[in-house]
Amino acid sequence: SVHDNMEDEILKLIPTGRVDSIQVVYNALSQSPKTNLFPLALKHNIGIIARVPLAYGALTGKFNKSTIFPQDDFRSRKYFAGHLEEVIAKVKIFKESVGSEDKQKLLSAALHFALNNEAVST
């Protein structure tokens, strides 16, 4: 399981044959792995596990500018800390591309997005 800042390390590891699968953050808001990692994984027959396909719940459309996460929720310190409004703006674009604000349709579209890339195994 790797984070965005570890992509260079995993790119070097893939050709060694010591990796069978990689779990990486990939969703409609975080698409950077598809540029370098996914093509190399396909070339070396490495499975990709899409981690956080709902962007920690953001792609369900349930958050707004007044959303407050409990202090013991990691999202209050990490993923949304200081840029919740930016994430909400990106989700607005996602909603427009889906053509709906219905949470079930957004959830389905988010999962479909993550699983639709040929490099993603699960």
Short mmCIF file of N, CA, C and O in Angstrom, two decimals:
data_model
loop_
_atom_site.label_atom_id
_atom_site.label_comp_id
_atom_site.label_asym_id
_atom_site.label_seq_id
_atom_site.Cartn_x
_atom_site.Cartn_y
_atom_site.Cartn_z
N SER A 1 0.86 -1.17 0.00
CA SER A 1 0.00 0.00 0.00
C SER A 1 0.90 1.23 0.00
O SER A 1 1.75 1.37 0.87
N VAL A 2 0.71 2.08 -0.99
CA VAL A 2 1.58 3.25 -1.13
C VAL A 2 0.77 4.54 -1.19
O VAL A 2 -0.39 4.54 -1.57
N HIS A 3 1.43 5.61 -0.82
CA HIS A 3 0.84 6.94 -0.91
C HIS A 3 1.45 7.66 -2.10
O HIS A 3 2.48 7.24 -2.65
N ASP A 4 0.84 8.77 -2.50
CA ASP A 4 1.31 9.53 -3.66
C ASP A 4 2.80 9.85 -3.58
O ASP A 4 3.51 9.77 -4.56
N ASN A 5 3.28 10.21 -2.40
CA ASN A 5 4.67 10.61 -2.27
C ASN A 5 5.65 9.44 -2.37
O ASN A 5 6.85 9.63 -2.35
N MET A 6 5.14 8.22 -2.50
CA MET A 6 5.99 7.04 -2.61
C MET A 6 6.00 6.46 -4.02
O MET A 6 6.59 5.42 -4.27
N GLU A 7 5.36 7.14 -4.96
CA GLU A 7 5.21 6.57 -6.29
C GLU A 7 6.55 6.30 -6.97
O GLU A 7 6.73 5.28 -7.61
N ASP A 8 7.53 7.19 -6.81
CA ASP A 8 8.84 6.96 -7.43
C ASP A 8 9.48 5.67 -6.93
O ASP A 8 10.08 4.92 -7.69
N GLU A 9 9.34 5.40 -5.63
CA GLU A 9 9.91 4.18 -5.05
C GLU A 9 9.25 2.93 -5.63
O GLU A 9 9.93 1.97 -5.97
N ILE A 10 7.95 2.95 -5.74
CA ILE A 10 7.25 1.77 -6.25
C ILE A 10 7.51 1.58 -7.74
O ILE A 10 7.60 0.44 -8.22
N LEU A 11 7.70 2.67 -8.48
CA LEU A 11 8.02 2.56 -9.90
C LEU A 11 9.35 1.84 -10.10
O LEU A 11 9.51 1.07 -11.06
N LYS A 12 10.29 2.03 -9.19
CA LYS A 12 11.58 1.35 -9.26
C LYS A 12 11.46 -0.10 -8.84
O LYS A 12 12.20 -0.96 -9.30
N LEU A 13 10.53 -0.39 -7.95
CA LEU A 13 10.37 -1.74 -7.42
C LEU A 13 9.64 -2.68 -8.38
O LEU A 13 9.94 -3.88 -8.45
N ILE A 14 8.71 -2.16 -9.15
CA ILE A 14 7.90 -3.00 -10.04
C ILE A 14 8.73 -3.88 -10.97
O ILE A 14 8.50 -5.09 -11.04
N PRO A 15 9.72 -3.35 -11.68
CA PRO A 15 10.47 -4.20 -12.62
C PRO A 15 11.29 -5.32 -11.96
O PRO A 15 11.73 -6.23 -12.63
N THR A 16 11.45 -5.27 -10.64
CA THR A 16 12.25 -6.29 -9.95
C THR A 16 11.52 -7.63 -9.87
O THR A 16 12.14 -8.64 -9.58
N GLY A 17 10.20 -7.63 -10.07
CA GLY A 17 9.43 -8.86 -9.96
C GLY A 17 9.09 -9.24 -8.53
O GLY A 17 8.56 -10.32 -8.28
N ARG A 18 9.35 -8.36 -7.58
CA ARG A 18 9.10 -8.65 -6.17
C ARG A 18 7.73 -8.17 -5.70
O ARG A 18 7.40 -8.27 -4.54
N VAL A 19 6.93 -7.66 -6.63
CA VAL A 19 5.61 -7.12 -6.29
C VAL A 19 4.55 -7.82 -7.13
O VAL A 19 4.72 -7.98 -8.33
N ASP A 20 3.49 -8.26 -6.48
CA ASP A 20 2.37 -8.87 -7.20
C ASP A 20 1.18 -7.93 -7.34
O ASP A 20 0.43 -8.00 -8.30
N SER A 21 1.01 -7.07 -6.34
CA SER A 21 -0.10 -6.11 -6.37
C SER A 21 0.29 -4.87 -5.58
O SER A 21 1.15 -4.91 -4.71
N ILE A 22 -0.39 -3.78 -5.93
CA ILE A 22 -0.12 -2.49 -5.28
C ILE A 22 -1.46 -1.87 -4.93
O ILE A 22 -2.36 -1.79 -5.77
N GLN A 23 -1.56 -1.40 -3.70
CA GLN A 23 -2.75 -0.68 -3.26
C GLN A 23 -2.39 0.80 -3.27
O GLN A 23 -1.43 1.23 -2.62
N VAL A 24 -3.16 1.58 -4.02
CA VAL A 24 -2.84 3.00 -4.20
C VAL A 24 -4.12 3.83 -4.21
O VAL A 24 -5.16 3.35 -4.66
N VAL A 25 -4.03 5.05 -3.69
CA VAL A 25 -5.18 5.94 -3.73
C VAL A 25 -5.48 6.28 -5.19
O VAL A 25 -4.63 6.77 -5.92
N TYR A 26 -6.71 5.95 -5.60
CA TYR A 26 -7.15 6.26 -6.96
C TYR A 26 -8.65 6.47 -6.94
O TYR A 26 -9.41 5.60 -6.51
N ASN A 27 -9.08 7.64 -7.35
CA ASN A 27 -10.49 7.97 -7.44
C ASN A 27 -10.66 9.16 -8.38
O ASN A 27 -9.67 9.66 -8.92
N ALA A 28 -11.86 9.61 -8.56
CA ALA A 28 -12.13 10.71 -9.49
C ALA A 28 -11.43 12.00 -9.09
O ALA A 28 -11.19 12.86 -9.94
N LEU A 29 -11.07 12.14 -7.83
CA LEU A 29 -10.37 13.34 -7.38
C LEU A 29 -8.86 13.16 -7.33
O LEU A 29 -8.11 14.14 -7.34
N SER A 30 -8.39 11.94 -7.25
CA SER A 30 -6.95 11.62 -7.15
C SER A 30 -6.58 10.63 -8.24
O SER A 30 -6.66 9.42 -8.06
N GLN A 31 -6.18 11.16 -9.38
CA GLN A 31 -5.94 10.32 -10.56
C GLN A 31 -4.47 10.19 -10.95
O GLN A 31 -4.15 9.59 -11.97
N SER A 32 -3.56 10.70 -10.15
CA SER A 32 -2.15 10.71 -10.55
C SER A 32 -1.56 9.33 -10.84
O SER A 32 -0.71 9.23 -11.72
N PRO A 33 -1.99 8.24 -10.19
CA PRO A 33 -1.38 6.94 -10.49
C PRO A 33 -1.55 6.48 -11.94
O PRO A 33 -0.75 5.70 -12.44
N LYS A 34 -2.58 6.98 -12.62
CA LYS A 34 -2.82 6.50 -13.98
C LYS A 34 -1.77 6.98 -14.98
O LYS A 34 -1.63 6.40 -16.05
N THR A 35 -1.01 7.99 -14.61
CA THR A 35 -0.02 8.55 -15.54
C THR A 35 1.21 7.64 -15.68
O THR A 35 1.56 7.27 -16.79
N ASN A 36 1.83 7.29 -14.58
CA ASN A 36 3.06 6.50 -14.64
C ASN A 36 2.91 5.09 -14.06
O ASN A 36 3.43 4.13 -14.62
N LEU A 37 2.20 5.00 -12.95
CA LEU A 37 2.10 3.71 -12.26
C LEU A 37 1.27 2.69 -13.03
O LEU A 37 1.70 1.55 -13.22
N PHE A 38 0.09 3.08 -13.48
CA PHE A 38 -0.79 2.11 -14.14
C PHE A 38 -0.19 1.50 -15.40
O PHE A 38 -0.25 0.28 -15.57
N PRO A 39 0.41 2.30 -16.28
CA PRO A 39 1.01 1.68 -17.48
C PRO A 39 2.12 0.68 -17.13
O PRO A 39 2.22 -0.38 -17.75
N LEU A 40 2.93 1.01 -16.13
CA LEU A 40 4.01 0.10 -15.74
C LEU A 40 3.44 -1.16 -15.09
O LEU A 40 3.93 -2.27 -15.34
N ALA A 41 2.41 -1.01 -14.29
CA ALA A 41 1.77 -2.17 -13.67
C ALA A 41 1.18 -3.10 -14.74
O ALA A 41 1.32 -4.32 -14.65
N LEU A 42 0.54 -2.52 -15.74
CA LEU A 42 0.00 -3.34 -16.84
C LEU A 42 1.12 -4.07 -17.57
O LEU A 42 1.00 -5.26 -17.87
N LYS A 43 2.20 -3.38 -17.84
CA LYS A 43 3.33 -3.97 -18.55
C LYS A 43 3.91 -5.17 -17.81
O LYS A 43 4.31 -6.16 -18.41
N HIS A 44 3.94 -5.10 -16.47
CA HIS A 44 4.54 -6.15 -15.66
C HIS A 44 3.50 -7.06 -15.00
O HIS A 44 3.84 -7.85 -14.12
N ASN A 45 2.24 -6.94 -15.44
CA ASN A 45 1.16 -7.78 -14.93
C ASN A 45 1.02 -7.70 -13.40
O ASN A 45 0.91 -8.70 -12.71
N ILE A 46 1.03 -6.47 -12.90
CA ILE A 46 0.90 -6.20 -11.46
C ILE A 46 -0.54 -5.77 -11.19
O ILE A 46 -1.07 -4.89 -11.88
N GLY A 47 -1.16 -6.37 -10.20
CA GLY A 47 -2.53 -6.01 -9.84
C GLY A 47 -2.58 -4.68 -9.12
O GLY A 47 -1.70 -4.35 -8.33
N ILE A 48 -3.61 -3.90 -9.40
CA ILE A 48 -3.81 -2.61 -8.74
C ILE A 48 -5.09 -2.68 -7.90
O ILE A 48 -6.15 -3.04 -8.40
N ILE A 49 -4.96 -2.34 -6.64
CA ILE A 49 -6.09 -2.23 -5.73
C ILE A 49 -6.37 -0.74 -5.55
O ILE A 49 -5.52 -0.01 -5.04
N ALA A 50 -7.53 -0.29 -6.00
CA ALA A 50 -7.90 1.13 -5.88
C ALA A 50 -8.31 1.39 -4.44
O ALA A 50 -9.31 0.89 -3.95
N ARG A 51 -7.50 2.19 -3.78
CA ARG A 51 -7.75 2.55 -2.38
C ARG A 51 -8.49 3.88 -2.34
O ARG A 51 -8.24 4.76 -3.14
N VAL A 52 -9.43 4.01 -1.44
CA VAL A 52 -10.20 5.23 -1.20
C VAL A 52 -10.99 5.66 -2.44
O VAL A 52 -10.95 6.81 -2.87
N PRO A 53 -11.74 4.74 -3.07
CA PRO A 53 -12.47 5.09 -4.29
C PRO A 53 -13.56 6.15 -4.08
O PRO A 53 -13.97 6.79 -5.05
N LEU A 54 -13.98 6.36 -2.85
CA LEU A 54 -15.00 7.38 -2.58
C LEU A 54 -14.39 8.65 -2.01
O LEU A 54 -15.11 9.54 -1.54
N ALA A 55 -13.06 8.76 -2.05
CA ALA A 55 -12.35 9.95 -1.54
C ALA A 55 -12.79 10.26 -0.11
O ALA A 55 -13.19 11.38 0.20
N TYR A 56 -12.69 9.24 0.73
CA TYR A 56 -13.05 9.37 2.15
C TYR A 56 -14.48 9.88 2.35
O TYR A 56 -14.76 10.59 3.30
N GLY A 57 -15.36 9.55 1.43
CA GLY A 57 -16.77 9.93 1.54
C GLY A 57 -17.14 11.15 0.73
O GLY A 57 -18.32 11.42 0.51
N ALA A 58 -16.17 11.91 0.26
CA ALA A 58 -16.46 13.16 -0.46
C ALA A 58 -17.27 12.91 -1.73
O ALA A 58 -18.17 13.69 -2.05
N LEU A 59 -16.96 11.84 -2.45
CA LEU A 59 -17.64 11.60 -3.72
C LEU A 59 -19.08 11.11 -3.57
O LEU A 59 -19.78 10.94 -4.56
N THR A 60 -19.54 10.93 -2.35
CA THR A 60 -20.95 10.63 -2.13
C THR A 60 -21.77 11.91 -2.09
O THR A 60 -23.00 11.86 -2.07
N GLY A 61 -21.09 13.05 -2.05
CA GLY A 61 -21.78 14.34 -2.04
C GLY A 61 -22.36 14.73 -0.71
O GLY A 61 -23.13 15.68 -0.62
N LYS A 62 -21.98 14.05 0.35
CA LYS A 62 -22.62 14.32 1.64
C LYS A 62 -21.96 15.44 2.45
O LYS A 62 -22.48 15.83 3.48
N PHE A 63 -20.85 15.99 1.99
CA PHE A 63 -20.19 17.06 2.73
C PHE A 63 -20.50 18.42 2.11
O PHE A 63 -20.71 18.53 0.90
N ASN A 64 -20.52 19.44 2.96
CA ASN A 64 -20.68 20.80 2.49
C ASN A 64 -19.74 21.71 3.28
O ASN A 64 -19.00 21.23 4.14
N LYS A 65 -19.78 23.00 2.99
CA LYS A 65 -18.83 23.93 3.61
C LYS A 65 -18.94 23.98 5.13
O LYS A 65 -18.00 24.35 5.82
N SER A 66 -20.08 23.61 5.66
CA SER A 66 -20.25 23.65 7.12
C SER A 66 -20.01 22.29 7.78
O SER A 66 -20.20 22.15 8.98
N THR A 67 -19.57 21.30 7.01
CA THR A 67 -19.27 19.99 7.58
C THR A 67 -18.12 20.11 8.57
O THR A 67 -17.09 20.72 8.26
N ILE A 68 -18.31 19.54 9.74
CA ILE A 68 -17.26 19.50 10.76
C ILE A 68 -17.06 18.05 11.15
O ILE A 68 -18.01 17.36 11.52
N PHE A 69 -15.83 17.60 11.03
CA PHE A 69 -15.51 16.23 11.41
C PHE A 69 -15.12 16.19 12.88
O PHE A 69 -14.47 17.11 13.38
N PRO A 70 -15.53 15.13 13.59
CA PRO A 70 -15.13 15.01 15.00
C PRO A 70 -13.60 15.04 15.12
O PRO A 70 -12.89 14.65 14.20
N GLN A 71 -13.11 15.50 16.25
CA GLN A 71 -11.67 15.64 16.44
C GLN A 71 -10.94 14.30 16.32
O GLN A 71 -9.79 14.27 15.89
N ASP A 72 -11.61 13.20 16.65
CA ASP A 72 -10.95 11.89 16.56
C ASP A 72 -11.07 11.27 15.16
O ASP A 72 -10.58 10.18 14.92
N ASP A 73 -11.68 11.98 14.22
CA ASP A 73 -11.80 11.54 12.83
C ASP A 73 -10.58 12.06 12.06
O ASP A 73 -10.34 13.27 12.02
N PHE A 74 -9.80 11.17 11.47
CA PHE A 74 -8.57 11.57 10.78
C PHE A 74 -8.82 12.62 9.70
O PHE A 74 -7.93 13.40 9.36
N ARG A 75 -10.03 12.67 9.15
CA ARG A 75 -10.32 13.65 8.11
C ARG A 75 -10.26 15.08 8.63
O ARG A 75 -10.05 16.02 7.87
N SER A 76 -10.43 15.26 9.94
CA SER A 76 -10.34 16.60 10.52
C SER A 76 -8.89 17.09 10.56
O SER A 76 -8.64 18.29 10.63
N ARG A 77 -7.94 16.17 10.50
CA ARG A 77 -6.53 16.53 10.59
C ARG A 77 -5.78 16.36 9.28
O ARG A 77 -4.75 16.95 9.07
N LYS A 78 -6.26 15.53 8.43
CA LYS A 78 -5.47 15.17 7.27
C LYS A 78 -6.15 15.53 5.96
O LYS A 78 -5.97 16.62 5.44
N TYR A 79 -6.91 14.65 5.42
CA TYR A 79 -7.41 14.76 4.06
C TYR A 79 -8.16 16.05 3.77
O TYR A 79 -7.95 16.68 2.75
N PHE A 80 -9.05 16.47 4.65
CA PHE A 80 -9.87 17.65 4.39
C PHE A 80 -9.38 18.88 5.14
O PHE A 80 -9.88 19.97 4.92
N ALA A 81 -8.41 18.72 6.02
CA ALA A 81 -7.93 19.83 6.85
C ALA A 81 -7.42 20.98 5.98
O ALA A 81 -6.50 20.82 5.20
N GLY A 82 -8.07 22.11 6.11
CA GLY A 82 -7.63 23.31 5.41
C GLY A 82 -8.03 23.41 3.95
O GLY A 82 -7.81 24.44 3.33
N HIS A 83 -8.61 22.36 3.38
CA HIS A 83 -9.02 22.47 1.98
C HIS A 83 -10.34 21.76 1.68
O HIS A 83 -10.54 21.26 0.59
N LEU A 84 -11.25 21.76 2.65
CA LEU A 84 -12.56 21.17 2.45
C LEU A 84 -13.31 21.88 1.32
O LEU A 84 -13.93 21.23 0.48
N GLU A 85 -13.21 23.20 1.28
CA GLU A 85 -13.92 23.95 0.22
C GLU A 85 -13.39 23.59 -1.16
O GLU A 85 -14.17 23.49 -2.12
N GLU A 86 -12.10 23.36 -1.29
CA GLU A 86 -11.51 22.95 -2.57
C GLU A 86 -12.04 21.58 -2.98
O GLU A 86 -12.38 21.35 -4.14
N VAL A 87 -12.12 20.66 -2.03
CA VAL A 87 -12.65 19.32 -2.31
C VAL A 87 -14.12 19.42 -2.72
O VAL A 87 -14.54 18.79 -3.69
N ILE A 88 -14.88 20.23 -2.02
CA ILE A 88 -16.30 20.41 -2.35
C ILE A 88 -16.47 20.98 -3.76
O ILE A 88 -17.36 20.56 -4.50
N ALA A 89 -15.60 21.88 -4.16
CA ALA A 89 -15.65 22.44 -5.52
C ALA A 89 -15.38 21.36 -6.56
O ALA A 89 -16.04 21.31 -7.60
N LYS A 90 -14.43 20.47 -6.26
CA LYS A 90 -14.13 19.37 -7.19
C LYS A 90 -15.30 18.39 -7.25
O LYS A 90 -15.62 17.86 -8.31
N VAL A 91 -15.92 18.15 -6.10
CA VAL A 91 -17.08 17.24 -6.06
C VAL A 91 -18.24 17.85 -6.84
O VAL A 91 -18.99 17.11 -7.50
N LYS A 92 -18.37 19.16 -6.83
CA LYS A 92 -19.42 19.82 -7.61
C LYS A 92 -19.25 19.50 -9.10
O LYS A 92 -20.21 19.18 -9.80
N ILE A 93 -18.01 19.54 -9.57
CA ILE A 93 -17.73 19.20 -10.98
C ILE A 93 -18.06 17.73 -11.23
O ILE A 93 -18.63 17.38 -12.27
N PHE A 94 -17.72 16.87 -10.26
CA PHE A 94 -18.05 15.45 -10.38
C PHE A 94 -19.56 15.25 -10.48
O PHE A 94 -20.04 14.51 -11.33
N LYS A 95 -20.31 15.94 -9.63
CA LYS A 95 -21.77 15.86 -9.66
C LYS A 95 -22.31 16.28 -11.03
O LYS A 95 -23.22 15.64 -11.57
N GLU A 96 -21.75 17.34 -11.57
CA GLU A 96 -22.20 17.82 -12.88
C GLU A 96 -21.90 16.79 -13.97
O GLU A 96 -22.72 16.57 -14.86
N SER A 97 -20.74 16.12 -13.88
CA SER A 97 -20.41 15.11 -14.89
C SER A 97 -21.30 13.88 -14.76
O SER A 97 -21.62 13.23 -15.75
N VAL A 98 -21.72 13.57 -13.53
CA VAL A 98 -22.63 12.45 -13.30
C VAL A 98 -24.05 12.84 -13.70
O VAL A 98 -24.84 11.99 -14.12
N GLY A 99 -24.36 14.13 -13.57
CA GLY A 99 -25.69 14.61 -13.92
C GLY A 99 -26.70 14.38 -12.82
O GLY A 99 -27.90 14.28 -13.09
N SER A 100 -26.19 14.29 -11.59
CA SER A 100 -27.10 14.02 -10.48
C SER A 100 -26.45 14.43 -9.16
O SER A 100 -25.22 14.47 -9.05
N GLU A 101 -27.30 14.71 -8.18
CA GLU A 101 -26.82 14.96 -6.82
C GLU A 101 -27.27 13.82 -5.90
O GLU A 101 -27.01 13.86 -4.70
N ASP A 102 -27.92 12.83 -6.46
CA ASP A 102 -28.39 11.68 -5.69
C ASP A 102 -27.18 10.90 -5.16
O ASP A 102 -26.30 10.51 -5.93
N LYS A 103 -27.15 10.67 -3.85
CA LYS A 103 -25.99 10.01 -3.22
C LYS A 103 -25.73 8.61 -3.77
O LYS A 103 -24.58 8.21 -3.97
N GLN A 104 -26.76 7.86 -4.05
CA GLN A 104 -26.59 6.50 -4.59
C GLN A 104 -25.98 6.55 -5.99
O GLN A 104 -25.11 5.75 -6.33
N LYS A 105 -26.43 7.49 -6.81
CA LYS A 105 -25.88 7.62 -8.16
C LYS A 105 -24.43 8.09 -8.11
O LYS A 105 -23.59 7.63 -8.88
N LEU A 106 -24.13 8.99 -7.18
CA LEU A 106 -22.75 9.47 -7.04
C LEU A 106 -21.84 8.34 -6.56
O LEU A 106 -20.73 8.16 -7.08
N LEU A 107 -22.31 7.58 -5.59
CA LEU A 107 -21.54 6.44 -5.08
C LEU A 107 -21.26 5.45 -6.21
O LEU A 107 -20.13 5.01 -6.40
N SER A 108 -22.28 5.13 -6.96
CA SER A 108 -22.14 4.18 -8.07
C SER A 108 -21.16 4.71 -9.12
O SER A 108 -20.30 3.98 -9.61
N ALA A 109 -21.28 6.00 -9.45
CA ALA A 109 -20.38 6.59 -10.45
C ALA A 109 -18.94 6.62 -9.96
O ALA A 109 -18.01 6.38 -10.73
N ALA A 110 -18.75 6.90 -8.69
CA ALA A 110 -17.39 6.94 -8.13
C ALA A 110 -16.74 5.56 -8.17
O ALA A 110 -15.57 5.42 -8.55
N LEU A 111 -17.50 4.53 -7.80
CA LEU A 111 -16.96 3.17 -7.85
C LEU A 111 -16.71 2.74 -9.29
O LEU A 111 -15.69 2.12 -9.60
N HIS A 112 -17.64 3.09 -10.17
CA HIS A 112 -17.47 2.76 -11.59
C HIS A 112 -16.21 3.42 -12.15
O HIS A 112 -15.45 2.80 -12.89
N PHE A 113 -15.98 4.68 -11.78
CA PHE A 113 -14.79 5.38 -12.24
C PHE A 113 -13.53 4.61 -11.84
O PHE A 113 -12.65 4.36 -12.66
N ALA A 114 -13.43 4.26 -10.57
CA ALA A 114 -12.22 3.59 -10.08
C ALA A 114 -12.02 2.23 -10.73
O ALA A 114 -10.90 1.85 -11.06
N LEU A 115 -13.10 1.49 -10.92
CA LEU A 115 -12.99 0.14 -11.45
C LEU A 115 -12.91 0.09 -12.98
O LEU A 115 -12.57 -0.94 -13.54
N ASN A 116 -13.22 1.20 -13.63
CA ASN A 116 -13.27 1.22 -15.08
C ASN A 116 -11.89 1.29 -15.74
O ASN A 116 -11.77 0.99 -16.92
N ASN A 117 -10.87 1.64 -15.01
CA ASN A 117 -9.53 1.70 -15.57
C ASN A 117 -9.01 0.27 -15.73
O ASN A 117 -9.06 -0.52 -14.79
N GLU A 118 -8.49 -0.08 -16.91
CA GLU A 118 -8.06 -1.44 -17.18
C GLU A 118 -6.95 -1.91 -16.25
O GLU A 118 -6.77 -3.11 -16.05
N ALA A 119 -6.21 -1.00 -15.64
CA ALA A 119 -5.13 -1.40 -14.74
C ALA A 119 -5.64 -1.82 -13.38
O ALA A 119 -4.95 -2.53 -12.64
N VAL A 120 -6.85 -1.38 -13.01
CA VAL A 120 -7.39 -1.64 -11.67
C VAL A 120 -7.97 -3.06 -11.63
O VAL A 120 -8.83 -3.42 -12.43
N SER A 121 -7.50 -3.83 -10.66
CA SER A 121 -8.00 -5.19 -10.47
C SER A 121 -9.19 -5.24 -9.54
O SER A 121 -10.11 -6.02 -9.74
N THR A 122 -9.16 -4.43 -8.51
CA THR A 122 -10.24 -4.42 -7.52
C THR A 122 -10.24 -3.12 -6.75
O THR A 122 -9.27 -2.40 -6.75
#
